[in-house]
Amino acid sequence: MAVAGGKRNHGRILVLHGPNLNLLGEREPEIYGRVTLAQIDEELRRLGAELGVDVDTFQSNSEGALVDRIQAARGQYDALVINPAAYTHTSVAIRDAIQMLGIAVVEVHLSNVYRREPFRHHSTIADVVEGRIMGLGANSYYLALRAAVVLADPNRGR
Ligand code: DQA
């Protein structure tokens, strides 16, 4: 956690988006809202700058590509924000990758999965993340980023 140019740098945060989230805005807007993924990513970068962190974002429809990004994040990032989308409910591979990561992870969902079908109530990662934020639309991501910045700060709790 460097102090550059007198301004405190809280580090780097990676935000991962799972399958079908590339179609946000068009996809079931009554559930997911009308905001696009590009707009969410732009706001995450803007908010990151305000909070003093660098934010990288990545979306994939492929489970393997998400696992690859989690593996590549080792030693590169201070916290991870992840919406695994449908893989939330099925992926042991993403859970295993998160367990190897060794940094704080915040799970995000746009919708409140507990108000939806029972198969969405189970998350393979719920017990290996620091916290979960859901049901608040795009604000779930922005609140998760704020939480990740706090969790990434080595001085927290002092
Ligand atoms: C989601 C909820 C998942 O159940 C679903 O498969 C998604 C999006 C959400 O953000 O609300 O694709 O993760």
Coordinates of C-alpha atoms and ligand atoms in Angstrom, one line a residue:
M1 CA 0.0 0.0 0.0
A2 CA 2.1 2.9 -1.3
V3 CA 1.9 6.6 -0.5
A4 CA 2.4 8.3 -3.8
G5 CA 2.7 12.1 -4.2
G6 CA 1.5 12.7 -0.7
K7 CA -1.9 11.1 -1.6
R8 CA -2.7 7.9 0.2
N9 CA -3.1 5.0 -2.3
H10 CA -5.4 2.3 -1.0
G11 CA -4.3 0.0 -3.8
R12 CA -5.9 -1.9 -6.6
I13 CA -9.4 -3.5 -6.7
L14 CA -10.5 -6.1 -9.3
V15 CA -14.2 -6.3 -10.3
L16 CA -15.3 -9.5 -12.0
H17 CA -18.7 -9.9 -13.8
G18 CA -20.0 -13.4 -14.8
P19 CA -22.1 -14.7 -17.6
N20 CA -24.9 -12.7 -19.3
L21 CA -24.0 -9.5 -17.4
N22 CA -22.6 -8.1 -20.7
L23 CA -26.3 -7.8 -21.7
L24 CA -27.3 -5.6 -18.7
G25 CA -29.7 -2.9 -19.8
E26 CA -31.4 -5.2 -22.3
R27 CA -31.6 -8.3 -20.2
E28 CA -34.8 -8.6 -18.0
P29 CA -34.7 -4.9 -17.1
E30 CA -37.6 -5.4 -14.6
I31 CA -35.1 -7.5 -12.6
Y32 CA -31.7 -6.0 -13.4
G33 CA -32.6 -2.5 -14.3
R34 CA -31.7 -0.4 -17.4
V35 CA -28.1 0.4 -16.6
T36 CA -25.5 -1.1 -18.9
L37 CA -22.4 -2.9 -17.8
A38 CA -20.3 -0.2 -19.5
Q39 CA -22.0 2.4 -17.3
I40 CA -21.4 0.4 -14.2
D41 CA -17.8 -0.1 -15.0
E42 CA -17.4 3.6 -15.8
E43 CA -18.9 4.6 -12.4
L44 CA -16.8 2.0 -10.6
R45 CA -13.6 3.6 -12.1
R46 CA -14.9 7.1 -11.2
L47 CA -15.8 6.1 -7.7
G48 CA -12.5 4.2 -7.3
A49 CA -10.6 7.4 -8.3
E50 CA -12.6 9.3 -5.7
L51 CA -11.8 6.7 -3.0
G52 CA -8.1 6.5 -4.0
V53 CA -8.0 3.1 -5.7
D54 CA -7.4 1.8 -9.2
V55 CA -10.3 -0.3 -10.4
D56 CA -9.9 -3.0 -13.1
T57 CA -13.0 -4.6 -14.5
F58 CA -13.5 -7.8 -16.5
Q59 CA -16.6 -9.7 -17.8
S60 CA -16.8 -13.2 -19.2
N61 CA -19.4 -15.7 -20.0
S62 CA -16.9 -18.5 -19.5
E63 CA -16.2 -20.1 -16.1
G64 CA -12.7 -20.9 -17.0
A65 CA -11.9 -17.3 -18.0
L66 CA -13.2 -16.1 -14.6
V67 CA -11.0 -18.7 -12.8
D68 CA -8.0 -17.6 -14.9
R69 CA -8.6 -13.9 -13.9
I70 CA -8.9 -14.9 -10.2
Q71 CA -5.7 -16.9 -10.4
A72 CA -3.9 -14.0 -12.2
A73 CA -5.1 -11.6 -9.4
R74 CA -2.8 -13.3 -6.8
G75 CA -0.3 -10.7 -5.6
Q76 CA -1.7 -8.1 -8.0
Y77 CA -4.8 -6.8 -6.2
D78 CA -5.8 -5.8 -2.7
A79 CA -9.4 -6.9 -2.9
L80 CA -11.8 -8.6 -5.3
V81 CA -15.5 -7.7 -6.0
I82 CA -17.3 -10.4 -7.9
N83 CA -20.7 -11.1 -9.3
P84 CA -20.4 -14.7 -10.5
A85 CA -23.9 -14.4 -11.9
A86 CA -25.3 -17.9 -12.7
Y87 CA -22.0 -19.5 -11.7
T88 CA -22.8 -18.3 -8.1
H89 CA -25.1 -21.2 -7.8
T90 CA -22.9 -23.9 -9.4
S91 CA -19.2 -23.2 -9.5
V92 CA -16.9 -25.1 -7.2
A93 CA -14.0 -23.9 -9.5
I94 CA -14.7 -20.3 -8.7
R95 CA -15.0 -21.1 -5.0
D96 CA -11.7 -23.0 -5.1
A97 CA -9.9 -20.1 -6.9
I98 CA -11.3 -17.6 -4.4
Q99 CA -10.0 -19.7 -1.5
M100 CA -6.5 -19.6 -3.0
L101 CA -6.6 -15.9 -3.5
G102 CA -5.7 -14.6 0.0
I103 CA -7.3 -11.2 -0.3
A104 CA -10.7 -9.8 0.8
V105 CA -13.6 -10.8 -1.5
V106 CA -17.0 -9.1 -1.7
E107 CA -19.8 -11.0 -3.4
V108 CA -22.3 -8.8 -5.4
H109 CA -25.7 -9.4 -6.9
L110 CA -27.9 -6.8 -8.6
S111 CA -31.1 -8.7 -7.6
N112 CA -32.0 -10.0 -4.2
V113 CA -31.6 -13.7 -4.9
Y114 CA -33.7 -14.7 -1.9
R115 CA -36.7 -13.1 -3.5
R116 CA -36.3 -15.3 -6.5
E117 CA -36.3 -19.0 -7.4
P118 CA -35.0 -21.4 -4.8
F119 CA -32.1 -22.5 -7.0
R120 CA -30.7 -19.0 -6.6
H121 CA -30.6 -19.2 -2.9
H122 CA -27.5 -21.3 -2.7
S123 CA -24.1 -19.6 -3.4
T124 CA -21.0 -21.8 -3.6
I125 CA -18.9 -18.8 -2.4
A126 CA -21.0 -17.3 0.4
D127 CA -18.9 -18.8 3.1
V128 CA -15.5 -18.0 1.6
V129 CA -16.1 -14.2 1.1
E130 CA -15.9 -11.4 3.6
G131 CA -19.4 -10.1 2.8
R132 CA -22.3 -10.1 0.4
I133 CA -24.3 -7.2 -1.0
M134 CA -27.4 -7.8 -3.1
G135 CA -30.8 -6.5 -4.2
L136 CA -29.8 -2.9 -4.7
G137 CA -29.3 -2.9 -8.5
A138 CA -26.2 -1.2 -9.7
N139 CA -25.8 0.3 -6.2
S140 CA -24.9 -3.2 -5.0
Y141 CA -21.6 -2.8 -7.0
Y142 CA -20.9 0.7 -5.7
L143 CA -21.4 -0.3 -2.1
A144 CA -19.3 -3.4 -2.6
L145 CA -16.5 -1.2 -4.0
R146 CA -16.7 1.0 -0.9
A147 CA -16.6 -2.1 1.3
A148 CA -13.6 -3.5 -0.7
V149 CA -11.7 -0.3 -0.2
V150 CA -12.2 -0.5 3.6
L151 CA -11.2 -4.2 3.6
A152 CA -8.1 -3.5 1.4
D153 CA -6.8 -0.9 3.8
P154 CA -4.1 -2.5 6.0
N155 CA -4.6 0.1 8.6
R156 CA -8.3 -0.7 9.1
G157 CA -9.3 -1.4 12.7
R158 CA -6.3 0.6 14.1
Ligands
DQA1 C1 -27.3 -12.3 -10.4 C2 -28.2 -13.3 -9.8 C3 -28.0 -14.7 -10.5 O1 -29.0 -15.6 -9.9 C4 -28.2 -14.6 -12.0 O2 -28.0 -15.9 -12.5 C5 -27.5 -13.6 -12.6 C6 -27.3 -12.3 -11.9 C7 -27.5 -10.9 -9.9 O3 -26.7 -10.0 -10.1 O4 -28.6 -10.6 -9.4 O5 -27.0 -13.7 -13.8 O6 -26.0 -12.6 -10.0

